[in-house]
CSV table of C-alpha atoms in Angstrom, one decimal:
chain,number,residue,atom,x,y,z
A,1,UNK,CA,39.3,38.0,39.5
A,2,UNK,CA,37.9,41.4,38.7
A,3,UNK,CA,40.7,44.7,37.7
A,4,UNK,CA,38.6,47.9,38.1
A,5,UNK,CA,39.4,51.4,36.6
A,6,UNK,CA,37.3,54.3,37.1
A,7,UNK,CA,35.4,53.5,34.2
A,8,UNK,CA,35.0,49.7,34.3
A,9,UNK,CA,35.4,46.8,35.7
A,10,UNK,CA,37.0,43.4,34.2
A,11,UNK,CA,34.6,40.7,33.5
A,12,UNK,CA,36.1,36.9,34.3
A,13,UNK,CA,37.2,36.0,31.1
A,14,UNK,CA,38.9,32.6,29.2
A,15,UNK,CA,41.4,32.7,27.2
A,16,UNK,CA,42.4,30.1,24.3
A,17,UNK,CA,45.4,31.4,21.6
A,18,UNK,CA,45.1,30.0,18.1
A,19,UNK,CA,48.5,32.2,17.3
A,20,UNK,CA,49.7,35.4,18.1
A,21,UNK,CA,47.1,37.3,16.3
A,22,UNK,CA,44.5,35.4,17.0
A,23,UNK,CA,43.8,34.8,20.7
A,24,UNK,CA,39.9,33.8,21.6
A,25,UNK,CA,38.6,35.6,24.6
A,26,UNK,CA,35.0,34.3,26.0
A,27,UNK,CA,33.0,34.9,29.1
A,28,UNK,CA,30.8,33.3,31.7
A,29,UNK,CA,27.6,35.1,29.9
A,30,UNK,CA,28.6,33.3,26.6
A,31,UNK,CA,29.9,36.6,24.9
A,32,UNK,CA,33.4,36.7,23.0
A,33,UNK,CA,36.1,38.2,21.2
A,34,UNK,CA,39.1,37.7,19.0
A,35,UNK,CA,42.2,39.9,19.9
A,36,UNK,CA,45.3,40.5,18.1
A,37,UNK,CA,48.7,40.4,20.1
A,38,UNK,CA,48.7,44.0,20.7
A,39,UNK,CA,45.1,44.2,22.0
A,40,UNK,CA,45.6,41.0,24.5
A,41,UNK,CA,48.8,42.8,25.9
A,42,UNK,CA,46.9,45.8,26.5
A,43,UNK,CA,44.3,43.6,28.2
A,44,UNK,CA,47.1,42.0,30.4
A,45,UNK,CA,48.9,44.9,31.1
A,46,UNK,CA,45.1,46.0,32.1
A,47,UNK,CA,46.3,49.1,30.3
A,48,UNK,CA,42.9,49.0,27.9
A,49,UNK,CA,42.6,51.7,25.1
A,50,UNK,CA,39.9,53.6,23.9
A,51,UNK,CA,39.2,51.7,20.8
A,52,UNK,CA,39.8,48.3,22.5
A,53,UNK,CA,37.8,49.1,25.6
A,54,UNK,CA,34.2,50.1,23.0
A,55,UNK,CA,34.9,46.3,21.9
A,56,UNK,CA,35.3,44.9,24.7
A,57,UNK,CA,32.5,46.9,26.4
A,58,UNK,CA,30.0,45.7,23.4
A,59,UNK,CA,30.7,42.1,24.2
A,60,UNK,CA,30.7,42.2,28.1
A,61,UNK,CA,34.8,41.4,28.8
A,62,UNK,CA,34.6,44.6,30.1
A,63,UNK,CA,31.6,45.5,32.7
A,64,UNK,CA,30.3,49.7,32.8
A,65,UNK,CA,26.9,51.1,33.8
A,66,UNK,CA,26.3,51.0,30.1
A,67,UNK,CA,26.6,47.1,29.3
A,68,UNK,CA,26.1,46.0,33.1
A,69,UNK,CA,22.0,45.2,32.8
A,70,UNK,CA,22.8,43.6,29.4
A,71,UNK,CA,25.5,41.4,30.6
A,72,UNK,CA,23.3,40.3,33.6
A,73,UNK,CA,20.2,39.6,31.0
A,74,UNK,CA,22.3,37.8,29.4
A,75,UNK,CA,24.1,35.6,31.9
A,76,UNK,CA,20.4,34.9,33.5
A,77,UNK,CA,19.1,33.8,30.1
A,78,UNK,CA,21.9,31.2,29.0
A,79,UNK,CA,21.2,29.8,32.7
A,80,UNK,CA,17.6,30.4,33.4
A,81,UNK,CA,17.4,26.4,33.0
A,82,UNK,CA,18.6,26.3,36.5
A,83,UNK,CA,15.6,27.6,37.7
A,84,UNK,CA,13.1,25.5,35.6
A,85,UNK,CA,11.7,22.3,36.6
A,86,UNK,CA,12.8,18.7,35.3
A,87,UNK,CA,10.3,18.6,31.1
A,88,UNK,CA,11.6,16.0,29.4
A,89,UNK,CA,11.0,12.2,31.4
A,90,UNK,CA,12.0,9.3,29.1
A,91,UNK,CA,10.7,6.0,29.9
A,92,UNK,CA,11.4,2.3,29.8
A,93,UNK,CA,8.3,0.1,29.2
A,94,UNK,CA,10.6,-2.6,28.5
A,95,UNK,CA,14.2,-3.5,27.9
A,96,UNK,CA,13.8,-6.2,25.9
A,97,UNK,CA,13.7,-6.1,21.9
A,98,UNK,CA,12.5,-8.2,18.9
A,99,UNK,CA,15.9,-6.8,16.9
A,100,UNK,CA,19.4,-7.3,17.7
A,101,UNK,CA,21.2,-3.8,16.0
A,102,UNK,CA,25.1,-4.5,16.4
A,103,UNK,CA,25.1,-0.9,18.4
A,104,UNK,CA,22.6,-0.7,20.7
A,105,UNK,CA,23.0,1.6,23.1
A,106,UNK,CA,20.8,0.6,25.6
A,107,UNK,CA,22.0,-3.1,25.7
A,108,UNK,CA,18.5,-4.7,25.1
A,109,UNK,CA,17.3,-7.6,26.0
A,110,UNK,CA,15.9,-10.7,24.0
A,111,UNK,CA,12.1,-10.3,23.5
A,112,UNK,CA,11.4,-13.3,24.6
A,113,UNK,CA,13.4,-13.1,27.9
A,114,UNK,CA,11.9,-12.3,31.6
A,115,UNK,CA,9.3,-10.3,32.5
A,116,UNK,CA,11.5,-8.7,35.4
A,117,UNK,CA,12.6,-6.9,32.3
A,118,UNK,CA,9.4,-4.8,32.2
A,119,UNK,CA,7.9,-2.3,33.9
A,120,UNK,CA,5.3,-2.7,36.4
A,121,UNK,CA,1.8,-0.7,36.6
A,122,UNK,CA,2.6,-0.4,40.2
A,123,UNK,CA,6.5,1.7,39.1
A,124,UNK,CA,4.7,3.0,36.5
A,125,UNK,CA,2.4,5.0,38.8
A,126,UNK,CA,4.8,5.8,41.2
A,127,UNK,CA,6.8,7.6,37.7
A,128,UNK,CA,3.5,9.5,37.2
A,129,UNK,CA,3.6,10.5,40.5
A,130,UNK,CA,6.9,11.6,40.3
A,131,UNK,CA,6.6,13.3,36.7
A,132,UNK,CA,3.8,15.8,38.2
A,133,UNK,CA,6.4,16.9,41.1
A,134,UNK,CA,8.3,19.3,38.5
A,135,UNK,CA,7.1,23.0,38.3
A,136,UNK,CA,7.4,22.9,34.6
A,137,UNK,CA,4.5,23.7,33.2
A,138,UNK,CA,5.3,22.1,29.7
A,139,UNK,CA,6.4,18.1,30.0
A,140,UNK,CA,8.0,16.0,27.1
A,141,UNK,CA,7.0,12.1,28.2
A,142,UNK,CA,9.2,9.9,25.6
A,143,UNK,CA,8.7,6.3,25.8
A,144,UNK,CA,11.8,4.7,25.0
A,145,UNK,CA,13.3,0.8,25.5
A,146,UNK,CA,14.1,-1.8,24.6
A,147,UNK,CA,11.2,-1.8,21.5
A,148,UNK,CA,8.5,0.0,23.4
A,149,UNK,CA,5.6,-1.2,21.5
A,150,UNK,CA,6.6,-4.9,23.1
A,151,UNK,CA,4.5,-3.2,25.6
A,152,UNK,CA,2.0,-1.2,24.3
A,153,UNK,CA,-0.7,-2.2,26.7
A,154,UNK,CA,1.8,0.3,29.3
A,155,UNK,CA,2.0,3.2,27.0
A,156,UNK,CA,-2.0,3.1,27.1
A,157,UNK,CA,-2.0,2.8,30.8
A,158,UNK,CA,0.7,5.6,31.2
A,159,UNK,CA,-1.4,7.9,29.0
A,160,UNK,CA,-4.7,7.2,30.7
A,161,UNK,CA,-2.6,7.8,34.3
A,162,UNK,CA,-1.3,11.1,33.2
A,163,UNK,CA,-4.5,12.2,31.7
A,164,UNK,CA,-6.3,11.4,34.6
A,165,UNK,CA,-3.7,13.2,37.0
A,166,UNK,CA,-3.2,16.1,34.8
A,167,UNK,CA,-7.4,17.1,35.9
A,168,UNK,CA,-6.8,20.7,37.7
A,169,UNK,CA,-3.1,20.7,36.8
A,170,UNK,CA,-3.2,22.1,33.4
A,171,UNK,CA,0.0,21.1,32.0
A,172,UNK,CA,0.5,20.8,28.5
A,173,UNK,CA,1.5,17.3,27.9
A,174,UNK,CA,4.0,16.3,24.8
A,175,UNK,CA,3.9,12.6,23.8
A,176,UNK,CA,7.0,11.3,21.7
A,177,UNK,CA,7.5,7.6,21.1
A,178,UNK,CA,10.9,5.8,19.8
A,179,UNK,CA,10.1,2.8,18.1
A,180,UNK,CA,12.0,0.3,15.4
A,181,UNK,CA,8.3,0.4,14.1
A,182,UNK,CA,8.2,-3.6,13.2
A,183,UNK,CA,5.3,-4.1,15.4
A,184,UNK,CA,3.7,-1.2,14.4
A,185,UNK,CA,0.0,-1.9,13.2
A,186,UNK,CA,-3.3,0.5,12.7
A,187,UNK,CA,-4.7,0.4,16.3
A,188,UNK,CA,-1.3,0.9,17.7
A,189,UNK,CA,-1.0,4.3,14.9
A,190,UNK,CA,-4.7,5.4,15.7
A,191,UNK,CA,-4.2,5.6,19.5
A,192,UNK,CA,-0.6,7.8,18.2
A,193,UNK,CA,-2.7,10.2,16.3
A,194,UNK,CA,-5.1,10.4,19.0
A,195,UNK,CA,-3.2,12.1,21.3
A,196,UNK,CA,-0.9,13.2,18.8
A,197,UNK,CA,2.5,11.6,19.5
A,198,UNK,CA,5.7,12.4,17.9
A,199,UNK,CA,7.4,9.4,16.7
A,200,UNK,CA,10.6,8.4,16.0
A,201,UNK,CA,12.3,5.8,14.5
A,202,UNK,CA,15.8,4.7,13.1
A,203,UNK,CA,16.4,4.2,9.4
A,204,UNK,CA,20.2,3.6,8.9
A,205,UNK,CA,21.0,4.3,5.2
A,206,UNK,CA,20.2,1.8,1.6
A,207,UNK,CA,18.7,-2.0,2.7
A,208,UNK,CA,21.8,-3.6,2.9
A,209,UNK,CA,23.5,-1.1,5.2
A,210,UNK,CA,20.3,-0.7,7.5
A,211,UNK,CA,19.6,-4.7,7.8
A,212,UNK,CA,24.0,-5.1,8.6
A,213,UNK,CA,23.4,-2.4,11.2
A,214,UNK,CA,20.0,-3.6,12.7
A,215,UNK,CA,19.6,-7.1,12.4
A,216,UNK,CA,16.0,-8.9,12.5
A,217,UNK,CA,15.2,-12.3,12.9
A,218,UNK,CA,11.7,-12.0,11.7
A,219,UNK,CA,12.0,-11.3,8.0
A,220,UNK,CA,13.5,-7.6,6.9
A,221,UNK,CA,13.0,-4.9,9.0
A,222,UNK,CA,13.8,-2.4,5.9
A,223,UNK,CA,10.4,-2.6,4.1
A,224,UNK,CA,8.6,-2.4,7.6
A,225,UNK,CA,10.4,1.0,8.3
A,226,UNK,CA,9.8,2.1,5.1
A,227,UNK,CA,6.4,1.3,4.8
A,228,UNK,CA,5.0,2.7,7.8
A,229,UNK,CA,6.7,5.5,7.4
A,230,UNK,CA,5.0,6.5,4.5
A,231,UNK,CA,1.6,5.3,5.9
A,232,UNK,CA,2.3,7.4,8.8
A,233,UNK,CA,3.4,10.6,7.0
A,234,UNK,CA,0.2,10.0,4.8
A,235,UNK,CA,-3.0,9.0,6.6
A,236,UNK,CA,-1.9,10.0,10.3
A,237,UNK,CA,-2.5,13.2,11.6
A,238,UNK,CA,1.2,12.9,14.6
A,239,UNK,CA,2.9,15.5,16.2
A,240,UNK,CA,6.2,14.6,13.8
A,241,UNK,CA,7.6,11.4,12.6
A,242,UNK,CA,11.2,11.9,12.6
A,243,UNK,CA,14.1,9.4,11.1
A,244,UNK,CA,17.8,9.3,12.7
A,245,UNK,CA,20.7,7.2,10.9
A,246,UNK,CA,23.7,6.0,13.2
A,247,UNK,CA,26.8,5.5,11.3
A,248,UNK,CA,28.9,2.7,11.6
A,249,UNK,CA,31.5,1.1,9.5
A,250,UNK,CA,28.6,-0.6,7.4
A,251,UNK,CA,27.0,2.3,6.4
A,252,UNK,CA,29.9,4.7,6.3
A,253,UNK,CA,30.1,5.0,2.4
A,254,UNK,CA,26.4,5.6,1.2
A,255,UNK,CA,26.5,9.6,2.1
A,256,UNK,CA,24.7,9.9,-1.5
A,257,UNK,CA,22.4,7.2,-0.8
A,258,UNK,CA,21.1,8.1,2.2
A,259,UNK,CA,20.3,11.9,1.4
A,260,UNK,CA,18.6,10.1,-1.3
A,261,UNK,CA,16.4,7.9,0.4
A,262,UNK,CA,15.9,10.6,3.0
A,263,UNK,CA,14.4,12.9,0.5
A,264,UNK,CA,12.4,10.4,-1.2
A,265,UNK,CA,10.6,9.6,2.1
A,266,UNK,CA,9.7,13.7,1.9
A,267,UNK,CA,11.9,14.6,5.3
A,268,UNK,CA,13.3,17.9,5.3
A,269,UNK,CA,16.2,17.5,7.7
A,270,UNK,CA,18.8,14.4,7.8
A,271,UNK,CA,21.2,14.2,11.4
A,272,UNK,CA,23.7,11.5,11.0
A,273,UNK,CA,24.6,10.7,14.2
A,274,UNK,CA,28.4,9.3,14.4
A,275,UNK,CA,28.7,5.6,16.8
A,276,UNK,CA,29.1,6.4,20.5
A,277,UNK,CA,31.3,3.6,22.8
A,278,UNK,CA,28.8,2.7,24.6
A,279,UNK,CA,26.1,-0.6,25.2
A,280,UNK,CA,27.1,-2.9,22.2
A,281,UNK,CA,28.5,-0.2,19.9
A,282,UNK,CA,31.5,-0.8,22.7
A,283,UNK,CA,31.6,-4.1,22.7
A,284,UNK,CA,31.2,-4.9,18.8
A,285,UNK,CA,33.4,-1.5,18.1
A,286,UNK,CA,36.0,-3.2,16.1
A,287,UNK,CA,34.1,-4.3,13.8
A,288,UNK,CA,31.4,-1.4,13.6
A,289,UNK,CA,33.8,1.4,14.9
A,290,UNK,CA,35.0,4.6,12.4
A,291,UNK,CA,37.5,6.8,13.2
A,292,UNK,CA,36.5,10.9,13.2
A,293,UNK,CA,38.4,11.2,10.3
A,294,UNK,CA,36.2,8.8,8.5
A,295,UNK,CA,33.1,10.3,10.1
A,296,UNK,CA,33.6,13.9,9.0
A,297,UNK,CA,34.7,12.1,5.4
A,298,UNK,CA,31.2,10.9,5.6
A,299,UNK,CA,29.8,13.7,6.9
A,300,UNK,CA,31.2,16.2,3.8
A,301,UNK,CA,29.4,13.8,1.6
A,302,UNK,CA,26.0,13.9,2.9
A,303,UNK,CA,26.2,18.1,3.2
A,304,UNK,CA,27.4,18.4,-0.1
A,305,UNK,CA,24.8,16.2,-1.2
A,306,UNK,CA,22.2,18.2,0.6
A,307,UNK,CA,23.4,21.5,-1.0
A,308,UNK,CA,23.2,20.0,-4.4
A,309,UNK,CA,19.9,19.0,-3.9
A,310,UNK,CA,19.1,22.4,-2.7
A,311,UNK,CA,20.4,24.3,-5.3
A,312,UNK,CA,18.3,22.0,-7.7
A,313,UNK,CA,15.5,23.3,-5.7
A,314,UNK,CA,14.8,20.0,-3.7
A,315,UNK,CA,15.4,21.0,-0.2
Protein backbone atom coordinates (compact mmCIF):
# COMPACT_ATOMS: atom_id res chain seq x y z
CA UNK A 1 0.00 0.00 0.00
CA UNK A 2 1.40 3.32 -1.09
CA UNK A 3 0.20 6.91 1.30
CA UNK A 4 1.07 9.85 -1.08
CA UNK A 5 1.49 13.56 0.04
CA UNK A 6 2.28 16.25 -2.30
CA UNK A 7 5.85 15.69 -1.87
CA UNK A 8 6.19 11.83 -1.68
CA UNK A 9 5.03 8.81 -1.86
CA UNK A 10 5.34 5.75 0.74
CA UNK A 11 7.47 3.01 -0.25
CA UNK A 12 6.18 -0.66 0.87
CA UNK A 13 7.95 -1.08 3.82
CA UNK A 14 8.47 -4.13 6.83
CA UNK A 15 8.46 -3.61 9.96
CA UNK A 16 10.20 -5.67 12.94
CA UNK A 17 10.34 -3.90 16.77
CA UNK A 18 13.28 -4.80 18.80
CA UNK A 19 11.68 -2.32 21.71
CA UNK A 20 10.12 0.90 21.71
CA UNK A 21 13.03 2.72 20.55
CA UNK A 22 14.22 0.65 18.37
CA UNK A 23 11.89 -0.49 15.54
CA UNK A 24 13.69 -1.92 12.18
CA UNK A 25 12.06 -0.58 9.04
CA UNK A 26 13.36 -2.37 5.62
CA UNK A 27 12.21 -2.26 2.00
CA UNK A 28 11.63 -4.35 -1.08
CA UNK A 29 15.00 -2.61 -2.70
CA UNK A 30 16.97 -3.85 0.38
CA UNK A 31 17.36 -0.34 1.98
CA UNK A 32 16.60 0.28 5.90
CA UNK A 33 16.22 2.19 8.88
CA UNK A 34 15.99 2.18 12.66
CA UNK A 35 13.20 4.47 14.16
CA UNK A 36 12.63 5.56 17.55
CA UNK A 37 8.92 5.45 18.99
CA UNK A 38 8.29 8.97 18.14
CA UNK A 39 9.59 8.71 14.49
CA UNK A 40 7.45 5.30 13.75
CA UNK A 41 4.27 7.11 15.04
CA UNK A 42 4.83 9.89 12.84
CA UNK A 43 5.35 7.28 10.06
CA UNK A 44 1.89 5.64 11.09
CA UNK A 45 0.09 8.57 11.61
CA UNK A 46 1.69 9.24 7.99
CA UNK A 47 2.15 12.57 9.51
CA UNK A 48 6.17 12.57 8.49
CA UNK A 49 8.36 15.57 9.59
CA UNK A 50 10.87 17.37 8.01
CA UNK A 51 13.84 15.87 9.69
CA UNK A 52 12.33 12.33 9.47
CA UNK A 53 11.13 12.62 5.93
CA UNK A 54 15.42 13.65 4.62
CA UNK A 55 15.99 10.07 6.46
CA UNK A 56 13.61 8.30 5.16
CA UNK A 57 13.98 9.87 1.66
CA UNK A 58 17.96 8.93 1.79
CA UNK A 59 17.05 5.32 2.29
CA UNK A 60 14.08 4.93 -0.15
CA UNK A 61 11.01 4.32 2.71
CA UNK A 62 9.98 7.30 1.27
CA UNK A 63 9.83 7.69 -2.77
CA UNK A 64 10.27 11.69 -4.39
CA UNK A 65 11.63 12.76 -7.79
CA UNK A 66 14.83 13.05 -6.01
CA UNK A 67 15.51 9.27 -4.71
CA UNK A 68 12.92 7.73 -7.35
CA UNK A 69 15.80 6.61 -10.12
CA UNK A 70 18.01 5.50 -7.24
CA UNK A 71 15.45 3.38 -5.58
CA UNK A 72 14.58 1.76 -8.99
CA UNK A 73 18.57 1.16 -9.67
CA UNK A 74 18.59 -0.24 -6.88
CA UNK A 75 15.65 -2.61 -6.67
CA UNK A 76 16.78 -3.76 -10.39
CA UNK A 77 20.29 -4.53 -9.22
CA UNK A 78 19.47 -6.72 -5.96
CA UNK A 79 17.19 -8.66 -8.59
CA UNK A 80 18.86 -8.45 -11.91
CA UNK A 81 19.51 -12.37 -11.32
CA UNK A 82 16.10 -12.79 -12.51
CA UNK A 83 17.00 -11.88 -15.76
CA UNK A 84 20.28 -13.87 -16.11
CA UNK A 85 20.56 -17.24 -17.35
CA UNK A 86 20.99 -20.59 -15.23
CA UNK A 87 25.82 -20.32 -14.47
CA UNK A 88 26.46 -22.62 -12.09
CA UNK A 89 25.51 -26.60 -13.24
CA UNK A 90 26.82 -29.14 -10.66
CA UNK A 91 27.16 -32.62 -11.75
CA UNK A 92 27.03 -36.22 -10.62
CA UNK A 93 29.56 -38.56 -12.34
CA UNK A 94 28.78 -40.92 -9.73
CA UNK A 95 26.93 -41.47 -6.47
CA UNK A 96 28.94 -43.95 -5.20
CA UNK A 97 32.10 -43.33 -2.76
CA UNK A 98 35.26 -45.19 -1.48
CA UNK A 99 34.55 -43.30 2.12
CA UNK A 100 31.77 -43.60 4.46
CA UNK A 101 31.80 -39.80 6.37
CA UNK A 102 29.03 -40.23 9.20
CA UNK A 103 27.29 -36.89 7.50
CA UNK A 104 27.14 -37.22 4.10
CA UNK A 105 24.90 -35.23 2.62
CA UNK A 106 24.36 -36.70 -0.57
CA UNK A 107 23.72 -40.27 0.91
CA UNK A 108 26.49 -42.05 -1.21
CA UNK A 109 26.69 -45.03 -2.28
CA UNK A 110 29.33 -48.04 -1.75
CA UNK A 111 32.08 -47.82 -4.46
CA UNK A 112 31.76 -51.00 -5.21
CA UNK A 113 28.01 -51.11 -5.78
CA UNK A 114 26.04 -50.86 -9.31
CA UNK A 115 26.86 -49.20 -12.20
CA UNK A 116 23.17 -47.83 -12.48
CA UNK A 117 24.77 -45.49 -9.95
CA UNK A 118 26.79 -43.65 -12.65
CA UNK A 119 26.32 -41.49 -15.22
CA UNK A 120 26.01 -42.42 -18.69
CA UNK A 121 27.91 -40.75 -21.81
CA UNK A 122 24.65 -40.86 -23.52
CA UNK A 123 22.94 -38.31 -20.14
CA UNK A 124 26.06 -36.85 -20.04
CA UNK A 125 25.59 -35.37 -23.52
CA UNK A 126 22.22 -34.71 -23.23
CA UNK A 127 23.54 -32.31 -19.79
CA UNK A 128 25.94 -30.60 -22.26
CA UNK A 129 23.27 -29.99 -24.38
CA UNK A 130 21.25 -28.68 -21.84
CA UNK A 131 24.12 -26.51 -20.07
CA UNK A 132 24.64 -24.44 -23.52
CA UNK A 133 20.67 -23.58 -23.52
CA UNK A 134 21.33 -20.75 -20.76
CA UNK A 135 22.09 -17.17 -22.09
CA UNK A 136 24.77 -16.69 -19.51
CA UNK A 137 27.66 -15.95 -20.94
CA UNK A 138 29.89 -17.06 -17.99
CA UNK A 139 29.20 -20.95 -16.77
CA UNK A 140 30.55 -22.52 -13.37
CA UNK A 141 30.48 -26.66 -14.34
CA UNK A 142 31.19 -28.28 -10.73
CA UNK A 143 31.60 -31.93 -10.72
CA UNK A 144 30.35 -33.17 -7.61
CA UNK A 145 29.20 -37.04 -6.23
CA UNK A 146 29.54 -39.43 -4.72
CA UNK A 147 33.74 -39.25 -4.99
CA UNK A 148 33.87 -37.89 -8.61
CA UNK A 149 37.24 -39.09 -9.46
CA UNK A 150 35.56 -42.82 -9.17
CA UNK A 151 34.86 -41.63 -12.61
CA UNK A 152 37.37 -39.70 -13.93
CA UNK A 153 37.25 -41.14 -17.44
CA UNK A 154 33.53 -38.88 -17.43
CA UNK A 155 35.08 -35.68 -16.28
CA UNK A 156 37.46 -36.08 -19.35
CA UNK A 157 34.66 -36.86 -21.66
CA UNK A 158 32.51 -33.93 -20.24
CA UNK A 159 35.42 -31.47 -20.71
CA UNK A 160 36.22 -32.65 -24.25
CA UNK A 161 32.09 -32.35 -25.00
CA UNK A 162 31.93 -28.93 -23.76
CA UNK A 163 35.13 -27.87 -25.41
CA UNK A 164 33.99 -29.16 -28.49
CA UNK A 165 30.38 -27.47 -28.20
CA UNK A 166 31.63 -24.27 -26.89
CA UNK A 167 33.44 -23.73 -30.88
CA UNK A 168 31.47 -20.37 -32.01
CA UNK A 169 29.80 -20.00 -28.62
CA UNK A 170 32.47 -18.16 -26.80
CA UNK A 171 31.54 -18.75 -23.38
CA UNK A 172 33.98 -18.58 -20.71
CA UNK A 173 33.90 -21.89 -19.10
CA UNK A 174 34.82 -22.24 -15.12
CA UNK A 175 35.79 -25.87 -14.05
CA UNK A 176 35.60 -26.64 -10.19
CA UNK A 177 35.94 -30.13 -8.94
CA UNK A 178 34.86 -31.49 -5.22
CA UNK A 179 36.81 -34.35 -4.40
CA UNK A 180 37.78 -36.32 -0.91
CA UNK A 181 41.20 -36.32 -2.93
CA UNK A 182 42.16 -40.24 -1.97
CA UNK A 183 42.30 -41.16 -5.50
CA UNK A 184 43.93 -38.28 -6.50
CA UNK A 185 47.22 -39.15 -8.51
CA UNK A 186 49.60 -36.93 -11.05
CA UNK A 187 47.77 -37.57 -14.37
CA UNK A 188 44.44 -36.99 -12.73
CA UNK A 189 46.30 -33.32 -11.14
CA UNK A 190 47.88 -32.55 -14.69
CA UNK A 191 44.68 -32.79 -16.67
CA UNK A 192 43.29 -30.24 -13.37
CA UNK A 193 45.97 -27.71 -14.15
CA UNK A 194 45.37 -28.11 -17.72
CA UNK A 195 42.27 -26.49 -17.88
CA UNK A 196 42.70 -24.96 -14.75
CA UNK A 197 40.12 -26.38 -12.32
CA UNK A 198 39.27 -25.20 -8.97
CA UNK A 199 39.29 -27.89 -6.53
CA UNK A 200 37.85 -28.53 -3.49
CA UNK A 201 38.06 -30.74 -0.85
CA UNK A 202 36.92 -31.46 2.85
CA UNK A 203 39.45 -31.38 5.68
CA UNK A 204 37.45 -31.61 8.98
CA UNK A 205 39.80 -30.45 11.80
CA UNK A 206 43.28 -32.55 13.77
CA UNK A 207 43.50 -36.48 12.51
CA UNK A 208 41.46 -37.87 14.93
CA UNK A 209 38.54 -35.62 14.53
CA UNK A 210 38.75 -35.73 10.57
CA UNK A 211 39.20 -39.77 10.37
CA UNK A 212 35.80 -39.97 13.29
CA UNK A 213 34.00 -37.63 10.87
CA UNK A 214 35.02 -39.25 7.47
CA UNK A 215 35.71 -42.68 7.78
CA UNK A 216 37.98 -44.78 5.25
CA UNK A 217 38.39 -48.27 4.82
CA UNK A 218 41.44 -48.01 2.85
CA UNK A 219 44.18 -46.90 5.26
CA UNK A 220 43.86 -43.01 6.60
CA UNK A 221 42.43 -40.64 4.53
CA UNK A 222 44.16 -37.67 6.78
CA UNK A 223 47.73 -37.92 5.34
CA UNK A 224 46.15 -38.24 1.75
CA UNK A 225 44.30 -34.86 2.15
CA UNK A 226 47.13 -33.47 3.54
CA UNK A 227 49.53 -34.47 1.23
CA UNK A 228 48.02 -33.57 -1.95
CA UNK A 229 47.06 -30.63 -0.72
CA UNK A 230 50.34 -29.33 -0.35
CA UNK A 231 51.53 -30.93 -3.73
CA UNK A 232 48.70 -29.20 -5.21
CA UNK A 233 49.23 -25.69 -3.76
CA UNK A 234 53.07 -26.24 -4.74
CA UNK A 235 53.64 -27.69 -8.19
CA UNK A 236 50.13 -27.15 -9.77
CA UNK A 237 49.30 -24.14 -11.53
CA UNK A 238 44.62 -24.53 -10.49
CA UNK A 239 42.23 -22.07 -10.49
CA UNK A 240 42.02 -22.39 -6.30
CA UNK A 241 42.18 -25.36 -4.10
CA UNK A 242 39.93 -24.58 -1.37
CA UNK A 243 39.39 -26.67 2.16
CA UNK A 244 35.77 -26.61 4.04
CA UNK A 245 35.48 -28.33 7.64
CA UNK A 246 31.80 -29.55 8.72
CA UNK A 247 31.36 -29.53 12.36
CA UNK A 248 29.97 -32.21 14.16
CA UNK A 249 30.01 -33.36 17.68
CA UNK A 250 33.56 -34.95 16.92
CA UNK A 251 35.20 -32.09 16.03
CA UNK A 252 33.31 -29.46 17.96
CA UNK A 253 36.22 -28.71 20.51
CA UNK A 254 39.42 -28.22 18.29
CA UNK A 255 38.46 -24.42 17.25
CA UNK A 256 42.34 -23.76 18.09
CA UNK A 257 43.43 -26.66 16.29
CA UNK A 258 41.89 -26.30 13.31
CA UNK A 259 42.82 -22.44 12.60
CA UNK A 260 46.11 -24.02 13.22
CA UNK A 261 46.20 -26.61 10.78
CA UNK A 262 44.41 -24.33 8.36
CA UNK A 263 47.19 -21.77 8.53
CA UNK A 264 49.92 -24.24 8.32
CA UNK A 265 48.54 -25.56 5.05
CA UNK A 266 49.00 -21.53 3.87
CA UNK A 267 44.96 -20.96 3.33
CA UNK A 268 43.92 -17.54 4.01
CA UNK A 269 40.25 -18.05 4.81
CA UNK A 270 38.69 -20.89 7.16
CA UNK A 271 34.41 -21.38 6.80
CA UNK A 272 33.27 -23.81 9.27
CA UNK A 273 30.25 -24.98 8.08
CA UNK A 274 27.77 -26.11 11.12
CA UNK A 275 25.87 -29.99 10.35
CA UNK A 276 22.73 -29.71 8.30
CA UNK A 277 19.71 -32.53 8.90
CA UNK A 278 20.00 -33.85 6.01
CA UNK A 279 21.41 -37.37 4.01
CA UNK A 280 23.22 -39.20 6.92
CA UNK A 281 23.92 -36.20 9.05
CA UNK A 282 19.90 -36.91 9.71
CA UNK A 283 20.01 -40.16 10.26
CA UNK A 284 23.37 -40.46 12.45
CA UNK A 285 22.32 -36.82 14.12
CA UNK A 286 22.31 -38.09 17.61
CA UNK A 287 25.29 -39.07 17.71
CA UNK A 288 27.03 -36.32 15.42
CA UNK A 289 24.35 -33.54 16.07
CA UNK A 290 25.37 -30.02 18.10
CA UNK A 291 23.10 -27.71 19.22
CA UNK A 292 23.52 -23.78 17.86
CA UNK A 293 24.49 -22.92 21.13
CA UNK A 294 27.43 -25.31 20.85
CA UNK A 295 28.07 -24.21 17.33
CA UNK A 296 28.44 -20.50 17.88
CA UNK A 297 30.59 -21.70 21.19
CA UNK A 298 32.71 -23.19 18.51
CA UNK A 299 32.51 -20.70 16.25
CA UNK A 300 33.89 -17.77 18.94
CA UNK A 301 36.81 -19.98 19.29
CA UNK A 302 37.92 -20.22 15.80
CA UNK A 303 37.39 -16.16 15.24
CA UNK A 304 39.18 -15.37 18.15
CA UNK A 305 41.80 -17.56 17.09
CA UNK A 306 41.94 -15.98 13.73
CA UNK A 307 42.20 -12.44 15.16
CA UNK A 308 45.09 -13.50 17.35
CA UNK A 309 46.74 -14.86 14.63
CA UNK A 310 46.19 -11.71 12.78
CA UNK A 311 47.32 -9.40 15.16
CA UNK A 312 50.60 -11.51 15.38
CA UNK A 313 50.78 -10.65 11.73
CA UNK A 314 49.89 -14.23 10.43
CA UNK A 315 46.65 -13.60 8.56
Amino acid sequence: MVAKSREHSLNRFFLHSFGPNRNLITTDHGAWAVLNSEELQQLNERSIGKELAGKLEDCGVIVTEKNRQKIDERFGKRFDFLFNGTCLHIINPTLRCNQSCVYCYANSKSASGSPEQDLSRETAKKIVDFIFQSPAKDITIEFQGGEPLLRFDLIKFIVGKVKEKNRGNGKKIQWNVVTNLTLMDEQKAKFFEKNRFCLSTSLDGPRKAHEKNRPFTEGQSYEQVIAWVKTLKRDYRLGHVGLLPTITKYNLHYAKELVELYASLGMQDIRPVPLRRIGKAAENWGEIGCTGKQYLRFWKGVVEECIKRTRQGQF
